[in-house]
Coordinates of C-alpha atoms and ligand atoms in Angstrom, one line a residue:
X1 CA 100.3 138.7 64.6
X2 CA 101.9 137.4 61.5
X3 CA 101.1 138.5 57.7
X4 CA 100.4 137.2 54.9
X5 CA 102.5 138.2 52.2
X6 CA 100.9 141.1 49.4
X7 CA 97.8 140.0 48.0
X8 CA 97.6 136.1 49.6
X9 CA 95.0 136.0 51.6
X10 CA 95.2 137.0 54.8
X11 CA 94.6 134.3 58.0
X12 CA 91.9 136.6 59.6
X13 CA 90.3 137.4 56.6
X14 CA 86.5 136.8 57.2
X15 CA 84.2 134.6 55.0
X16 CA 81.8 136.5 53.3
X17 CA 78.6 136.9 54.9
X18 CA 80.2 135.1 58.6
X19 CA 80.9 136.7 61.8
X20 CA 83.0 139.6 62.0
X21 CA 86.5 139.9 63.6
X22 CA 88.5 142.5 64.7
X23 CA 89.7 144.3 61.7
X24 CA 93.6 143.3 61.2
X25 CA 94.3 147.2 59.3
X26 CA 92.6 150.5 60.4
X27 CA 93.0 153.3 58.3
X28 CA 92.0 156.9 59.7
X29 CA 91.7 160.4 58.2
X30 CA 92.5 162.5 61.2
X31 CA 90.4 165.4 59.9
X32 CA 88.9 168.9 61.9
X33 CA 92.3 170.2 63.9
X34 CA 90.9 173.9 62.8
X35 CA 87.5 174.0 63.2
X36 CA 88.3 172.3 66.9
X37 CA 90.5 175.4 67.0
X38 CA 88.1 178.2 66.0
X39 CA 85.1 176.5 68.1
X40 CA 87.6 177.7 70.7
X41 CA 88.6 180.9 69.6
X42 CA 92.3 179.8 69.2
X43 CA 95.1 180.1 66.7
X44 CA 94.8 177.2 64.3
X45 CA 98.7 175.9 65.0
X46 CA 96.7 175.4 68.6
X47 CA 94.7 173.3 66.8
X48 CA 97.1 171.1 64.9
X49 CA 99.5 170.6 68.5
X50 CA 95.9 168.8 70.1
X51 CA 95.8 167.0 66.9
X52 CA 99.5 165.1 67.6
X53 CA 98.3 164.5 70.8
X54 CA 95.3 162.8 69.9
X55 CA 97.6 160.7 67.6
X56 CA 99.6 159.5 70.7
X57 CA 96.4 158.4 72.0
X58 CA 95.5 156.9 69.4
X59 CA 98.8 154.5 68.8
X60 CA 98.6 153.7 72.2
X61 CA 94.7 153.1 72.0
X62 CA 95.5 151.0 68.8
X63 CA 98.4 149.1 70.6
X64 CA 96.1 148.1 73.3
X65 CA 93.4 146.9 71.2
X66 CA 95.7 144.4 69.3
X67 CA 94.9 145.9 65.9
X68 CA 98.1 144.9 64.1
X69 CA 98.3 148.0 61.6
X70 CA 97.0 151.5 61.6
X71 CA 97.5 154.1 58.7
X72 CA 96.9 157.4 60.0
X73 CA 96.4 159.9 56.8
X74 CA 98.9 162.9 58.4
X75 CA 99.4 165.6 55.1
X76 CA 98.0 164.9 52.3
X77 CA 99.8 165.8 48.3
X78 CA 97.0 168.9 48.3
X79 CA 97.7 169.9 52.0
X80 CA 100.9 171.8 50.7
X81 CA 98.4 174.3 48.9
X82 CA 97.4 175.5 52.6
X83 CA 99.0 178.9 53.8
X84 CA 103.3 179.1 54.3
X85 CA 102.4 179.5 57.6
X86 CA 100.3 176.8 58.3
X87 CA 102.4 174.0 56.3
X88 CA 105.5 175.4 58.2
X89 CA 103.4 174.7 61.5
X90 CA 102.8 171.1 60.8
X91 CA 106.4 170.7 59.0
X92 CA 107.5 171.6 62.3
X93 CA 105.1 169.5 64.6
X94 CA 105.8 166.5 62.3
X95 CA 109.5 167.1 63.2
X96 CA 109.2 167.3 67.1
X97 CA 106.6 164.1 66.8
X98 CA 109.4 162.1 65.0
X99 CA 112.1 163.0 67.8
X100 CA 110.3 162.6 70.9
X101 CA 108.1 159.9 69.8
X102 CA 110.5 157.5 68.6
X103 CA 111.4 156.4 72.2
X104 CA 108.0 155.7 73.2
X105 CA 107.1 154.0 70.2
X106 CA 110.1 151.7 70.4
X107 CA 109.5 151.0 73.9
X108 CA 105.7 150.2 73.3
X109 CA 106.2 148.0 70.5
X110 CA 105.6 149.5 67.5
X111 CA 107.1 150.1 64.1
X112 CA 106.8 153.2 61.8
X113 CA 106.9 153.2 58.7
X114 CA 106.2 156.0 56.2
X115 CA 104.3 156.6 53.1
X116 CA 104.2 159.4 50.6
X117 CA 106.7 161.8 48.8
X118 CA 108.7 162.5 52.2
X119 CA 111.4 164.4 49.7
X120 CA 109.0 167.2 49.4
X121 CA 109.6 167.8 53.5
X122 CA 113.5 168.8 53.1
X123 CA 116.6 166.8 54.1
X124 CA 116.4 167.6 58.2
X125 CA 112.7 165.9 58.2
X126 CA 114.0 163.2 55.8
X127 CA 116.6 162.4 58.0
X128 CA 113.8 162.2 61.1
X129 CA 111.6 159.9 59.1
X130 CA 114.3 157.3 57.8
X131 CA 116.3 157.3 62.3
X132 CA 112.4 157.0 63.3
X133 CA 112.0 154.0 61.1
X134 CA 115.2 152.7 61.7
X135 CA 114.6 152.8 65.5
X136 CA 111.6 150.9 65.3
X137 CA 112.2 148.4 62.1
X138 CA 112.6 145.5 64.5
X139 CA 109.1 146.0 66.7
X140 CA 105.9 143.5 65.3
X141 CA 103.0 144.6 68.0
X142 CA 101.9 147.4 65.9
X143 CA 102.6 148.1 62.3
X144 CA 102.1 152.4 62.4
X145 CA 102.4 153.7 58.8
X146 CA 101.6 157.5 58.5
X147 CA 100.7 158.9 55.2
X148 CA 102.5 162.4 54.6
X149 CA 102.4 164.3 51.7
X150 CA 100.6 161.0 50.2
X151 CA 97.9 161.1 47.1
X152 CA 96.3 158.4 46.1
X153 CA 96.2 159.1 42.7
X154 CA 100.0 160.2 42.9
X155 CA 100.6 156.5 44.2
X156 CA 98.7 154.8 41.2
X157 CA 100.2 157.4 38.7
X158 CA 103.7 156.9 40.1
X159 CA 103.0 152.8 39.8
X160 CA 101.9 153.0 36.3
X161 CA 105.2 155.0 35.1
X162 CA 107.6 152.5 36.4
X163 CA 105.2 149.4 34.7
X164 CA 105.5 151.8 31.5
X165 CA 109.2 151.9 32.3
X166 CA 109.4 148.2 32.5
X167 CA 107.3 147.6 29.1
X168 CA 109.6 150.4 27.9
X169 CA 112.7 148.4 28.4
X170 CA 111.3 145.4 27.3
X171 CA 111.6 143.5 30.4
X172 CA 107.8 143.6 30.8
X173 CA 104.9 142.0 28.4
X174 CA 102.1 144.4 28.7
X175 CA 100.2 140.9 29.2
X176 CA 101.7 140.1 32.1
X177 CA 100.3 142.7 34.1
X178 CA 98.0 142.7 36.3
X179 CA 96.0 143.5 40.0
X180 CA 98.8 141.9 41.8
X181 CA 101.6 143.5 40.1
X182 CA 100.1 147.0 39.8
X183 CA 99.4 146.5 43.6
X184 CA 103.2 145.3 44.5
X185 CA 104.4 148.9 42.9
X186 CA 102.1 150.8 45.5
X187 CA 103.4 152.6 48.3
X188 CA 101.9 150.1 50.5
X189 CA 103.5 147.2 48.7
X190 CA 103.9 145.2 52.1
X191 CA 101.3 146.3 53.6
X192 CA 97.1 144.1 53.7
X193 CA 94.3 146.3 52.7
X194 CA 92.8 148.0 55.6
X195 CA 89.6 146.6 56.5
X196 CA 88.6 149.8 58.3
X197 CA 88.5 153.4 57.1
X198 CA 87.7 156.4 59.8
X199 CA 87.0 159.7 59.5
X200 CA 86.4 161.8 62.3
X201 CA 84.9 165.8 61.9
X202 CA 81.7 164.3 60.2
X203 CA 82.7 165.0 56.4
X204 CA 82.1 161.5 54.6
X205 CA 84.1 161.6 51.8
X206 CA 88.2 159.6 51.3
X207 CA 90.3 162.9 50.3
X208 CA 92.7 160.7 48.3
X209 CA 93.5 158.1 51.0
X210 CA 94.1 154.6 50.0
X211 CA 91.7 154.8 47.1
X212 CA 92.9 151.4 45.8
X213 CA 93.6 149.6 49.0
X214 CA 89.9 150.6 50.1
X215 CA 88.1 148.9 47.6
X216 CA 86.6 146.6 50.1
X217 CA 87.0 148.5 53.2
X218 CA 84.4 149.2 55.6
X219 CA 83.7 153.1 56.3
X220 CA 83.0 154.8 59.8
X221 CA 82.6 158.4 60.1
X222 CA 82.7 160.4 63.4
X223 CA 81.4 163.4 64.4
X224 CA 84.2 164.0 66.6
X225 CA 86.9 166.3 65.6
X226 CA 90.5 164.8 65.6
X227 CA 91.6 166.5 68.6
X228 CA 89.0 165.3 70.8
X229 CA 89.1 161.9 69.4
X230 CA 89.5 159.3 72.5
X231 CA 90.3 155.5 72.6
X232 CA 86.4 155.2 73.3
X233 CA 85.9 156.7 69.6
X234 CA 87.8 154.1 68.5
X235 CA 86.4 151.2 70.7
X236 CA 82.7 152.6 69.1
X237 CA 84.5 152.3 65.8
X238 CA 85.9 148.8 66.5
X239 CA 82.5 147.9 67.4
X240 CA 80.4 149.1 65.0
X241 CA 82.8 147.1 62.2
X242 CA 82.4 144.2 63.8
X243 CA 78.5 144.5 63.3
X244 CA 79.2 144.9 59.7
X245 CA 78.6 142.0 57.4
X246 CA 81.0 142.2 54.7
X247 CA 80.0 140.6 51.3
X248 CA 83.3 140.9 48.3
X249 CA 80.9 141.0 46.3
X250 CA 80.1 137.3 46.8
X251 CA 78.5 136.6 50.3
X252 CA 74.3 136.0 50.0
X253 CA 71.9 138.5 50.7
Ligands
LIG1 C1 93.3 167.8 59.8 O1 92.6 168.9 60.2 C2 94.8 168.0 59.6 C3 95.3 168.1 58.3 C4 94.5 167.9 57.2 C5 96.7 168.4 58.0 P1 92.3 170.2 59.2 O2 93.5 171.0 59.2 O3 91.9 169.7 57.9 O4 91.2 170.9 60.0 P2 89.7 171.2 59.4 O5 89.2 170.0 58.8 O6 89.9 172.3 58.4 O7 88.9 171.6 60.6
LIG2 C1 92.2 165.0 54.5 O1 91.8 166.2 55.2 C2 93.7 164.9 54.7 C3 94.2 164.6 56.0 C4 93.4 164.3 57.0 C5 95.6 164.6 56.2 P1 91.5 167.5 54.4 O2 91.0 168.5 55.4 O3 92.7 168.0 53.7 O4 90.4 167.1 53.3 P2 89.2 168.0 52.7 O5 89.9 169.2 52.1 O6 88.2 168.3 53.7 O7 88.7 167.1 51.6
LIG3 MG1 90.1 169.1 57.1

């Protein structure tokens, strides 16, 4: 599927008020590795290892169902507060993801691409992200961006500075800017708006995911914990969006 620049419209974007398509982006907050854990009586790092399998699902799934981009929300910018122990447990499941992943992705299609402060994970996991994206930078069937260590409000903060930076140096009239150019300093700078937001483990809230890129998007929220989230969950997802009737603030009532 091809895309429309930043901020043009988009070919499959629906008219307001019509029949609903597929949604082209599908963000998801992969939330409730640790309760699924404790419901079982087992170690929480248990917990997180059936959460990357349900995200290998889940690409697949999303490969299958011709969505062309998914944004999974991996490690958020407060995550790091967690225990030692528990951030070193996903530091290290990230890691094996990247490595044995990258094959399977590549073969399947699909094209990684990371957002977030991926510094803050150390030079070895650096050097996973940027081969994994390298691997993959020529594949178009599914656009897969994973949010890690990635705040919202960290992304607008960090787009404002280097606006400030531009009016600083007088390259930039203060005039001048506006929704499109705040947007093209964003993280997800290349990237359409999603049209779809899910959460699984029930909590209803956005944890700092996408808050400006959601301003329009529809929200579904599972009571499914991540690791038990199946492509059925998000066929039921798919499905209930396309019931939706989505206004932009212009559609009739
Ligand atoms: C999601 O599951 C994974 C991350 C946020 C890293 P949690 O670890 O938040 O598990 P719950 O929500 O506490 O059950
Ligand atoms: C949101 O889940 C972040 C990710 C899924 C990566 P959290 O478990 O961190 O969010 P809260 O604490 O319930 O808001
Ligand atoms: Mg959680």
């Amino acid at each position: 599927m091809s895309v429309a620049p930043l901020n043009q419209p988009l070919a499959v974007m629906p008219e307001p008020g019509g029949p609903q398509p597929s949604p082209l982006h599908v963000g998801l907050i992969m939330d409730g590795n640790r309760r699924w854990a404790k419901a079982r009586g087992l170690p929480r790092a248990l917990g997180h290892k059936a959460g990357v399998d349900a995200v290998r699902r889940t690409v697949q799934a999303a490969a299958d169902s011709g969505i062309g981009w998914l944004t999974l929300f991996a490690f958020s910018s407060e995550n790091w507060q967690r225990s030692a122990d528990e951030v070193r447990d996903l530091t290290g499941l990230l890691r094996i993801y990247l490595r044995r992943e990258v094959g399977t992705l590549a073969k399947n299609g699909v094209r990684l691409r990371v957002i977030g402060e991926r510094h803050r994970f150390g030079p070895e996991t650096v050097a996973a992200i940027e081969a994994a994206e390298a691997e993959t930078a020529g594949n178009t069937r599914l656009n897969l961006t994973v949010a890690l260590s990635y705040g919202a409000r960290a992304e607008i903060a960090g787009a404002a500075r280097s606006l400030a930076a531009e009016v600083a140096a007088g390259r930039l009239a203060p005039d001048a800017i506006n929704e499109a150019m705040l947007a093209r300093h964003l993280a997800t700078q290349d990237m359409p708006d999603p049209d779809l937001i899910i959460r699984t483990s029930g909590e209803q809230r956005l944890s700092n995911f996408l808050l400006w890129q959601a301003a329009y998007a529809e929200f579904v929220f599972l009571d499914v914990l991540w690791p038990d989230f199946e492509a059925a969950h998000l066929d039921q997802a798919l499905a209930e969006y396309r019931r939706r009737v989505r206004r932009f603030g212009v559609g009739s009532s």
